[in-house]
mmCIF file of C-alpha atoms in Angstrom:
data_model
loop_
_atom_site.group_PDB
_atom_site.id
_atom_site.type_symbol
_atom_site.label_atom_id
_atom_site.label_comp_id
_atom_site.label_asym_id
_atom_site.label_seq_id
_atom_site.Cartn_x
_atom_site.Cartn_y
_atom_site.Cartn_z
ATOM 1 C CA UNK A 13 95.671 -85.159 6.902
ATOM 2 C CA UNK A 14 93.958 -82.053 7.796
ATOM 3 C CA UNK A 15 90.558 -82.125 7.543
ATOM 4 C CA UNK A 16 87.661 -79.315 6.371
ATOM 5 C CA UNK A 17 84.105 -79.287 4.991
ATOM 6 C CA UNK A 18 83.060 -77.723 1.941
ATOM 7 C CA UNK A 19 79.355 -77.076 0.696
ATOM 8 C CA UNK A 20 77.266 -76.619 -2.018
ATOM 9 C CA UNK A 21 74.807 -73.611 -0.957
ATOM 10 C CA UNK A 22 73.764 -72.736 -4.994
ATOM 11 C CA UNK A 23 71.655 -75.707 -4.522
ATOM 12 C CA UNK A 24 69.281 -74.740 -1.949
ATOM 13 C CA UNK A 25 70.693 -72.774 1.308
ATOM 14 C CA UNK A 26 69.739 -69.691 2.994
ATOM 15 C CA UNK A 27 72.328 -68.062 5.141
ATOM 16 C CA UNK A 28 70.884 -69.556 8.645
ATOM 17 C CA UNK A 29 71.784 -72.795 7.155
ATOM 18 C CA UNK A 30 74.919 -72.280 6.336
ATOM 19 C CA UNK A 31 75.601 -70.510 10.125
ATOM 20 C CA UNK A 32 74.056 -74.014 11.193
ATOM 21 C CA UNK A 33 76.414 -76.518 9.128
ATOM 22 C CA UNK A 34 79.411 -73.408 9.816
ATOM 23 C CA UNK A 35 79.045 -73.719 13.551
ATOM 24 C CA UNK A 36 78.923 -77.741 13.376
ATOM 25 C CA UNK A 37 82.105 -77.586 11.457
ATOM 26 C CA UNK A 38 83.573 -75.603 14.471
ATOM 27 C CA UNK A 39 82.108 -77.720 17.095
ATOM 28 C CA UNK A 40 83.616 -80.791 15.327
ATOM 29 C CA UNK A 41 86.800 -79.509 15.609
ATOM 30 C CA UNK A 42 87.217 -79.345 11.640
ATOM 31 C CA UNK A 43 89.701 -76.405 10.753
ATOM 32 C CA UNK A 44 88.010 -75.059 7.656
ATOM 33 C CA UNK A 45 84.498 -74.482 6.248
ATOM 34 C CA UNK A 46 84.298 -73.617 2.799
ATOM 35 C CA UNK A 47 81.410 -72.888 -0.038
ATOM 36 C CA UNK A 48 81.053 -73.004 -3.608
ATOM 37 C CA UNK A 49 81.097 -69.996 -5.170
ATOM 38 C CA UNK A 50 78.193 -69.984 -7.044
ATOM 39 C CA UNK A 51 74.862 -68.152 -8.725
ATOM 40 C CA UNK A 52 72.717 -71.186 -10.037
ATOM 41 C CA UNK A 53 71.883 -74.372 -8.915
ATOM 42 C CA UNK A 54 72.481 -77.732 -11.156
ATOM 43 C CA UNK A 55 70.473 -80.595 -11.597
ATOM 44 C CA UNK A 56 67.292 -81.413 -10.981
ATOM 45 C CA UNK A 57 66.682 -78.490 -8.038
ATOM 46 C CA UNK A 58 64.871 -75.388 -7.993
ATOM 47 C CA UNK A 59 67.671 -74.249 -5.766
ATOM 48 C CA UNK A 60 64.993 -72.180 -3.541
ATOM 49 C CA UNK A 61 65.460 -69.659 -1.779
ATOM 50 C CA UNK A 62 67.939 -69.100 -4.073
ATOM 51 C CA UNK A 63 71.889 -68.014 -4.327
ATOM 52 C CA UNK A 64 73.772 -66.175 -1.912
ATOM 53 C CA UNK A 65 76.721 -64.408 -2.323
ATOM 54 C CA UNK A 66 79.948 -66.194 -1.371
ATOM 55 C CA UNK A 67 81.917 -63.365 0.586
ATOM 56 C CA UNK A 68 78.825 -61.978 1.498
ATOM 57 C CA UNK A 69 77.961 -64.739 3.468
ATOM 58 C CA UNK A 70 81.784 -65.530 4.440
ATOM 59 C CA UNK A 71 81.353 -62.022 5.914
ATOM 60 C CA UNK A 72 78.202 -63.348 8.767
ATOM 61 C CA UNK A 73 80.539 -66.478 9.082
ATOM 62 C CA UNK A 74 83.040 -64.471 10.204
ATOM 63 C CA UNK A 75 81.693 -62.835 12.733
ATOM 64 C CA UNK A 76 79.569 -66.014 14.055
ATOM 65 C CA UNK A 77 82.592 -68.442 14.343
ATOM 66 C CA UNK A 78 85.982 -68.158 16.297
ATOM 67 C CA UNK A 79 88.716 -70.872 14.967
ATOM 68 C CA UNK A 80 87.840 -72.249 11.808
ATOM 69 C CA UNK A 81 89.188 -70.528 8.411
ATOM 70 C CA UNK A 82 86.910 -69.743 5.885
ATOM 71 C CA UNK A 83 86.857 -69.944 1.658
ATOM 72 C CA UNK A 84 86.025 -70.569 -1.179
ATOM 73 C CA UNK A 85 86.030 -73.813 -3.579
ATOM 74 C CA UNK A 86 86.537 -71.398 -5.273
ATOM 75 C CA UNK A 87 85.726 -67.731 -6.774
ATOM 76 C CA UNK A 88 85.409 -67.333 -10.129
ATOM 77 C CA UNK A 89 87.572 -64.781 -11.828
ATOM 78 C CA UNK A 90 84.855 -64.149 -14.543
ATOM 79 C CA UNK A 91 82.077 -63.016 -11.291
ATOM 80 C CA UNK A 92 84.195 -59.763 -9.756
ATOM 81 C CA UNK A 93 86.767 -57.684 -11.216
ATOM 82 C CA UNK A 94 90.352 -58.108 -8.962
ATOM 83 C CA UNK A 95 90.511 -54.811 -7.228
ATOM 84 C CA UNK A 96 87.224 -55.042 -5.450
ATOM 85 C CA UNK A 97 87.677 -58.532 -4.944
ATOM 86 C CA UNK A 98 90.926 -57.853 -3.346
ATOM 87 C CA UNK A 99 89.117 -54.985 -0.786
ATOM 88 C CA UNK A 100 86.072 -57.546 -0.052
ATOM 89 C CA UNK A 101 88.566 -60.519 0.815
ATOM 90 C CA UNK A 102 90.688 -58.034 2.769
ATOM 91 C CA UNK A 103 87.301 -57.130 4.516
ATOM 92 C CA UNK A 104 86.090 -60.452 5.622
ATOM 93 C CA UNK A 105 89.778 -61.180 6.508
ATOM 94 C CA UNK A 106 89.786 -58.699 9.263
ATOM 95 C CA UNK A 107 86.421 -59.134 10.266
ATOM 96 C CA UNK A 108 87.291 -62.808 10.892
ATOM 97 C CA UNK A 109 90.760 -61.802 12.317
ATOM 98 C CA UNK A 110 92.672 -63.282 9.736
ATOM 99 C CA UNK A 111 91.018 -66.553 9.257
ATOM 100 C CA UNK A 112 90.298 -65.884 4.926
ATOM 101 C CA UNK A 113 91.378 -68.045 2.435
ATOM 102 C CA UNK A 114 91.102 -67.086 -1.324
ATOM 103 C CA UNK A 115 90.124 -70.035 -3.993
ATOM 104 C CA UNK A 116 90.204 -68.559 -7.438
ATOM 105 C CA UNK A 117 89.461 -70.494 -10.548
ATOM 106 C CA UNK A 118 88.594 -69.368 -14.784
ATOM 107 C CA UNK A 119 84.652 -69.755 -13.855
ATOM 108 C CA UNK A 120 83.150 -72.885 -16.110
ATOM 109 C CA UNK A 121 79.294 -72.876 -15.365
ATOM 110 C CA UNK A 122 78.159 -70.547 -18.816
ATOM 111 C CA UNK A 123 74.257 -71.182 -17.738
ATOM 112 C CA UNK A 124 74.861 -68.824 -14.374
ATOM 113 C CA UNK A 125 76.744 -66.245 -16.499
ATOM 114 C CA UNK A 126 73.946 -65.528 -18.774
ATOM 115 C CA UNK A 127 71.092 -65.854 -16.216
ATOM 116 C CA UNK A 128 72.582 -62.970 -14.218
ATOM 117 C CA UNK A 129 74.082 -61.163 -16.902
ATOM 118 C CA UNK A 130 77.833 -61.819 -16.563
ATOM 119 C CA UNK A 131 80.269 -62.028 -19.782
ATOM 120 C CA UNK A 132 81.594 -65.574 -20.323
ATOM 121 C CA UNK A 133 84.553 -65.622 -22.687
ATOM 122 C CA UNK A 134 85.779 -68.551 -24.041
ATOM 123 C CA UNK A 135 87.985 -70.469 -21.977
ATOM 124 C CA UNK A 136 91.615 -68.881 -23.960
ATOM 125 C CA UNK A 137 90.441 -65.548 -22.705
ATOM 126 C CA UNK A 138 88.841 -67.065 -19.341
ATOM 127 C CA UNK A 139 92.638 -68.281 -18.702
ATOM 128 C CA UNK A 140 94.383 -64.803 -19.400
ATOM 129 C CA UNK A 141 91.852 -62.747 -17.161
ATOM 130 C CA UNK A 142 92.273 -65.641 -14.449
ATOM 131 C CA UNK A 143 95.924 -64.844 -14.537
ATOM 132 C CA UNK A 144 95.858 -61.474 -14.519
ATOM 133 C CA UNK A 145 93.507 -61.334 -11.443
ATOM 134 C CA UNK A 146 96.059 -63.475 -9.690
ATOM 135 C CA UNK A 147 98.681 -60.843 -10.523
ATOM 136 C CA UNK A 148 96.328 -57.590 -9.222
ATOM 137 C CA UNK A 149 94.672 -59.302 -5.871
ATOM 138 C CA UNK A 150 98.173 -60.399 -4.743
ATOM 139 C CA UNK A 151 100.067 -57.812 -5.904
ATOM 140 C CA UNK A 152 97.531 -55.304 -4.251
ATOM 141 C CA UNK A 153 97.474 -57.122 -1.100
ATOM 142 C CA UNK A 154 101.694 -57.454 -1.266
ATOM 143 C CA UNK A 155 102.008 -54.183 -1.675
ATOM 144 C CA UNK A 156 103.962 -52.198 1.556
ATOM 145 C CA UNK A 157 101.651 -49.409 3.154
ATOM 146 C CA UNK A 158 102.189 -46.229 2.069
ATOM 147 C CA UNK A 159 103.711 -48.036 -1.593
ATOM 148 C CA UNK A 160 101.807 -47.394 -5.030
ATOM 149 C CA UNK A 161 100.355 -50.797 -7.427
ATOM 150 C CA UNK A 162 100.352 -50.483 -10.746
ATOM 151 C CA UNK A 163 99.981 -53.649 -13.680
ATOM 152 C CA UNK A 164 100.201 -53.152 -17.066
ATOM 153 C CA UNK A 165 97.179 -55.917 -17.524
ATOM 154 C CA UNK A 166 95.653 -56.338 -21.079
ATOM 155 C CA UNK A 167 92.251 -56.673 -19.433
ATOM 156 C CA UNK A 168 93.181 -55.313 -15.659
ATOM 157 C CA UNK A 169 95.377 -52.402 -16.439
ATOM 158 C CA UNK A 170 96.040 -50.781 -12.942
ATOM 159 C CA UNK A 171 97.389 -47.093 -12.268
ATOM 160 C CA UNK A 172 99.251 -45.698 -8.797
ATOM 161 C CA UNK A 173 96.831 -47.723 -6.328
ATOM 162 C CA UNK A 174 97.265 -47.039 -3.047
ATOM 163 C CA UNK A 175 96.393 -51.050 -2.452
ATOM 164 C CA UNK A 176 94.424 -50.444 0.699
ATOM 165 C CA UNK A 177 93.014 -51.908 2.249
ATOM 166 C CA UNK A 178 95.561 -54.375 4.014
ATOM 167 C CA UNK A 179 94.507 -57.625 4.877
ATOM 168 C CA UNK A 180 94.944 -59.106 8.419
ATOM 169 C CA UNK A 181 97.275 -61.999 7.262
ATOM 170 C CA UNK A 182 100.622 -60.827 6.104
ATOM 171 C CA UNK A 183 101.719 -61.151 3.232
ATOM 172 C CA UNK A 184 98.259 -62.242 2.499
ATOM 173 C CA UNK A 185 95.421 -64.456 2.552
ATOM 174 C CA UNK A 186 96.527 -67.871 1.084
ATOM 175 C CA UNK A 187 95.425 -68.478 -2.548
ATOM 176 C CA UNK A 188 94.648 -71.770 -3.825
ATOM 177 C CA UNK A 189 94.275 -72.931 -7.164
ATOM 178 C CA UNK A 190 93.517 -75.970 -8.423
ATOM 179 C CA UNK A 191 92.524 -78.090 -11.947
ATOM 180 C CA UNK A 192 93.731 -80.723 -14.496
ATOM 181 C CA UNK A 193 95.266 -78.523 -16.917
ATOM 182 C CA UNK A 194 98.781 -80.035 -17.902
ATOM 183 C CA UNK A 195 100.529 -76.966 -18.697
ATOM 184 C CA UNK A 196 99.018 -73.164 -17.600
ATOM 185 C CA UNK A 197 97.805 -74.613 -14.141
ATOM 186 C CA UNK A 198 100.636 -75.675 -12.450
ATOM 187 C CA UNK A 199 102.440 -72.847 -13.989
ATOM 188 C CA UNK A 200 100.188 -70.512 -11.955
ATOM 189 C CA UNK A 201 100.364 -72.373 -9.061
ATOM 190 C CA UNK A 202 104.096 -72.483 -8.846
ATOM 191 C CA UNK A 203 103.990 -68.724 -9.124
ATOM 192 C CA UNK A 204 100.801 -67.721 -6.941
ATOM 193 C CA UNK A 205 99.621 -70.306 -5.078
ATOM 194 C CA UNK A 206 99.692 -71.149 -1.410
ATOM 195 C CA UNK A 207 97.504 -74.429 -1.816
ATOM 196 C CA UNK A 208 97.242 -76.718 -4.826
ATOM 197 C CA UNK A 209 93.965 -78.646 -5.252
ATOM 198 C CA UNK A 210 93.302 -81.851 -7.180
ATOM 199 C CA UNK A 211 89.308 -82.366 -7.308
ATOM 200 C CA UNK A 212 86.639 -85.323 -8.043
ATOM 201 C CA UNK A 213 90.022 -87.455 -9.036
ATOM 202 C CA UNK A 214 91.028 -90.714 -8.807
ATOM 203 C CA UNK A 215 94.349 -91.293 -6.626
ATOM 204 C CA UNK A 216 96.680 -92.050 -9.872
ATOM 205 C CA UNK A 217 95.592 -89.243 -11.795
ATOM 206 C CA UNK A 218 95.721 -86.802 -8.220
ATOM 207 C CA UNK A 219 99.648 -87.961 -8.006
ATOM 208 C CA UNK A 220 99.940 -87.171 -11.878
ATOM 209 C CA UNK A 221 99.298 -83.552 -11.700
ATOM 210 C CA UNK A 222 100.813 -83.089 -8.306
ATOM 211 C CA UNK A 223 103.868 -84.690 -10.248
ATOM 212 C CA UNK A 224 103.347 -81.537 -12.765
ATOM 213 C CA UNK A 225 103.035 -79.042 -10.345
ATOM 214 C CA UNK A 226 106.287 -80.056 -7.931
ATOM 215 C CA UNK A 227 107.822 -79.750 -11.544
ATOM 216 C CA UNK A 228 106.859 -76.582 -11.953
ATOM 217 C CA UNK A 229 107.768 -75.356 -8.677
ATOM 218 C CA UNK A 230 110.938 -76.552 -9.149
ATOM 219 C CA UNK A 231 111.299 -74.748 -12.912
ATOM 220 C CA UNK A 232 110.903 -71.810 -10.486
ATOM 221 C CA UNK A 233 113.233 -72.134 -8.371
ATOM 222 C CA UNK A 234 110.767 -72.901 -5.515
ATOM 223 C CA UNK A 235 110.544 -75.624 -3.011
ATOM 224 C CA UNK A 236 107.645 -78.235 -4.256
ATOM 225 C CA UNK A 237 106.851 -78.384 0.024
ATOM 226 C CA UNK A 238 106.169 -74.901 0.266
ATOM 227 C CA UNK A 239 102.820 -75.785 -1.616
ATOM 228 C CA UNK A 240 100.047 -77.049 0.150
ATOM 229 C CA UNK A 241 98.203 -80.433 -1.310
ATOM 230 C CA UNK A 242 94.705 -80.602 -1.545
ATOM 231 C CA UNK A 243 92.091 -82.967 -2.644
ATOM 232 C CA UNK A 244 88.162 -82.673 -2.790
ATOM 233 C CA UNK A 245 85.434 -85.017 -2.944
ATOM 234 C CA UNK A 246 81.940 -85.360 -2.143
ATOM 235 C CA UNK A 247 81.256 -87.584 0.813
ATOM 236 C CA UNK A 248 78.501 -89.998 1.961
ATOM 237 C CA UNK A 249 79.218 -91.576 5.621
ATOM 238 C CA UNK A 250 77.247 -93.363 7.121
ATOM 239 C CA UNK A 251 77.416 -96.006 10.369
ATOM 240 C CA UNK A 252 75.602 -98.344 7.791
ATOM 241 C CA UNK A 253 75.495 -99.479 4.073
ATOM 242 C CA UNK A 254 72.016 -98.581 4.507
ATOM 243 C CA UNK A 255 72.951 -95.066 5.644
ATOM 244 C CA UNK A 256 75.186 -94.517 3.145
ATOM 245 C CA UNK A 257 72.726 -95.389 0.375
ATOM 246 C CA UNK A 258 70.060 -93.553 2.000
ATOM 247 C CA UNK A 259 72.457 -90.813 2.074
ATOM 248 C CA UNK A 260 73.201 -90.788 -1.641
ATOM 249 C CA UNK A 261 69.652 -91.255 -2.397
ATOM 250 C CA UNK A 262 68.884 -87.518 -0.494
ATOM 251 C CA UNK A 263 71.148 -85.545 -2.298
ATOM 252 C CA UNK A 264 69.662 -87.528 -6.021
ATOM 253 C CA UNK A 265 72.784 -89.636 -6.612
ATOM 254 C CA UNK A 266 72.716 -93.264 -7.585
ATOM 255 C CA UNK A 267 74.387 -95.383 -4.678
ATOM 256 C CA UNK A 268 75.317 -98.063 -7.295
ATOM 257 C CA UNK A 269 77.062 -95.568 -9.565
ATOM 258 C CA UNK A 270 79.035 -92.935 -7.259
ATOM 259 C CA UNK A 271 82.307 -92.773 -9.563
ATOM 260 C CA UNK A 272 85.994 -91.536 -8.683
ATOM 261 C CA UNK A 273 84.598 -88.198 -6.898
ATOM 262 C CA UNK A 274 83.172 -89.576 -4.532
ATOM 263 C CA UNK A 275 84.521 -91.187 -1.283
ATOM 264 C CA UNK A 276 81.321 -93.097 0.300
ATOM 265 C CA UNK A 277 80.699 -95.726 2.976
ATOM 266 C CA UNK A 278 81.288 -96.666 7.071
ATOM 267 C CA UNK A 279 83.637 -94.775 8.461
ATOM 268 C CA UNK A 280 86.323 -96.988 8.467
ATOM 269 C CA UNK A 281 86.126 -97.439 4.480
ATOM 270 C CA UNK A 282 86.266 -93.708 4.128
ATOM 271 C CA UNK A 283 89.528 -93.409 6.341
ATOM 272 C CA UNK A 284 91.178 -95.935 3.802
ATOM 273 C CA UNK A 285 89.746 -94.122 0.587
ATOM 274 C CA UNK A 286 91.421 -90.987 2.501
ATOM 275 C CA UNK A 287 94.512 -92.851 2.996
ATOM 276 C CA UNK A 288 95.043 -93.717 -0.601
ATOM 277 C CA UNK A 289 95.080 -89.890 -0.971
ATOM 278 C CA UNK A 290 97.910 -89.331 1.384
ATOM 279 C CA UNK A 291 99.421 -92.300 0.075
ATOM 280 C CA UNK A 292 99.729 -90.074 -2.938
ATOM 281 C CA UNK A 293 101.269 -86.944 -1.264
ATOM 282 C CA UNK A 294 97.843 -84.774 -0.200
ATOM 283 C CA UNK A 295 98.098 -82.937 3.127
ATOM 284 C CA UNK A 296 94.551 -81.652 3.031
ATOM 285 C CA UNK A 297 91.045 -83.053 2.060
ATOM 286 C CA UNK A 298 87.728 -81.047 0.987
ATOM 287 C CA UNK A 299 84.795 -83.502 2.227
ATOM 288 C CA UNK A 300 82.145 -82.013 0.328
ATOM 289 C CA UNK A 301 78.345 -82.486 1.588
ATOM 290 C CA UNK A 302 75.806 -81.447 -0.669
ATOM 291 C CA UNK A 303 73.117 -81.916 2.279
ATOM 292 C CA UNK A 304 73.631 -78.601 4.127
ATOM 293 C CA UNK A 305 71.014 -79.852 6.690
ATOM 294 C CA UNK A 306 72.717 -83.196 7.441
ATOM 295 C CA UNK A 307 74.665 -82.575 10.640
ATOM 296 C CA UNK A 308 74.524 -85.646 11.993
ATOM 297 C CA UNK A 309 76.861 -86.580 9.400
ATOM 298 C CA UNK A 310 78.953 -83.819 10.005
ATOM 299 C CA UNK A 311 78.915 -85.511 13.708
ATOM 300 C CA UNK A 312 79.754 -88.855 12.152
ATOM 301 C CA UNK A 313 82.854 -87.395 10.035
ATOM 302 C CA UNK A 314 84.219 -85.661 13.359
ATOM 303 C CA UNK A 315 84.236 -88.451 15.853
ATOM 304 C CA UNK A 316 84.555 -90.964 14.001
ATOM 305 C CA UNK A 317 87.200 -90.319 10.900
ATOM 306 C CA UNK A 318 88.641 -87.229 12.233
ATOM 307 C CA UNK A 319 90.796 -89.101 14.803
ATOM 308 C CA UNK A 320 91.874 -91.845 12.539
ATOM 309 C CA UNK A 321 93.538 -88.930 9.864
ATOM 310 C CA UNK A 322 94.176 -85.649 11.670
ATOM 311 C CA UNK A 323 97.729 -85.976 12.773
ATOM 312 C CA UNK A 324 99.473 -83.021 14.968
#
């Protein structure tokens, strides 16, 4: 199982944090470090200093690390309109020399929408421009140099683009989708995805929708292996039970009452809650820490569960 960490920043991170908890991921020898992609915090945080801006902040990464790819868990299609997405992920892509990955979801949080001024549809219309931006970024991206783009999109409508500029990977920057939904989800990921991800899920319901999407790779005409699969889930190591609660307790969480999206506890115990993810087909896992200052446990993760999952 390969192996990355994801964060939270909307909470409460300024960039130099996230270069700090970025660099530790590289040091570990994780292959990915990914953020939310978000403009208000939840819960009970004031979320100072405040957000920053996902590919903004991809873009420092990218410059300050060497090996490990970079994302987003995920984008949301409702925050930037597909062609400048497409040049900005492009951008970052070759500033990192090809190290980009694209996650793109509906959007779902309405209280950042309306505190910055963003339109949030409902969730029918959410759906339709999601699509559609999957159509534009990778059909701009797939386009051959010196070929024209154009999509007849009820909401994206694009004329003769030149589709510059080109991104470093080739075809492109791997997508990844991800969700519950029984029917429009895997449909999109059998047709645009390079990575499907199952979230905050218990291991019966995980195999369940990977079940749908194979399916729908295979209504395709596409091989269900060509698709990466992905789980995420926040995670609270520690060399102790008393570390692990202590853990929980710093990021406001209830150590008695963690629920099925959470993988917590030594590090042995978290290698066998990983295992019952492979167990279930995932390839990938998401280890989400919500305390962007705790790199000790970033330490913990890497020499201690790392070796025990990461096969070559």
């Amino acid at each position: 199982m390969d192996l990355r960490i994801f964060t939270e920043p909307q909470q409460g991170a300024s960039y130099e944090q996230q270069l700090r908890m970025a660099r530790a991921t590289e040091d570990g020898g994780f292959s990915a470090f990914f953020r939310s992609d978000h403009y208000l915090a939840m819960g009970e945080t004031d979320g100072l200093p405040g957000p920053t801006d996902s590919w903004i902040a991809l873009a420092g990464l990218a410059r300050e690390t060497s090996r490990i790819r970079l994302g987003t868990m995920v984008t949301a299609a409702t925050f930037r309109l597909p062609g400048p997405l497409a040049i900005s992920v492009a951008q970052v892509d070759a500033m990192s020399g090809g190290r980009v990955e694209l996650g793109l979801g509906t959007g779902w949080y309405e209280a950042e929408h309306t505190a910055y001024g963003m339109p949030f549809p409902p969730l029918a219309e959410r759906f339709d421009r999601f699509a559609e931006q999957l159509a534009v970024i990778t059909g701009l991206w797939e386009t051959p140099v010196g070929q024209r783009f154009s999509y007849p999109g009820k909401y994206y409508p694009v004329l003769d683009s030149p589709a510059l500029p080109k991104p470093v990977q080739s075809p492109r920057p791997p997508v990844i989708i991800g969700g519950g939904g029984a029917r429009k989800t895997p449909a999109l990921a059998a047709q645009y995805a390079d990575e499907f991800n199952m979230g905050f899920s218990s291991p019966s319901r995980t195999a369940e929708q990977f079940g749908r999407v194979a399916a729908a790779c295979t209504a395709r005409g596409r091989d269900p292996e060509s698709l990466t699969r992905s789980v995420a889930h926040t995670v609270l190591c520690g060399r102790t039970d008393a570390e692990v609660r202590a853990r929980a307790v710093a990021i406001g969480r209830d150590p008695s009452d963690l629920g099925d999206g959470t993988i917590a506890g030594t590090p042995a115990q978290i290698v066998d809650q990983l295992g019952s993810f492979v167990d279930v087909g995932a390839q990938r896992a998401y280890l989400q820490l919500m305390d962007i200052d705790d790199l000790d446990q970033v330490e913990l993760l890497a020499s201690e569960v790392m070796p025990q999952v990461v096969r070559s």
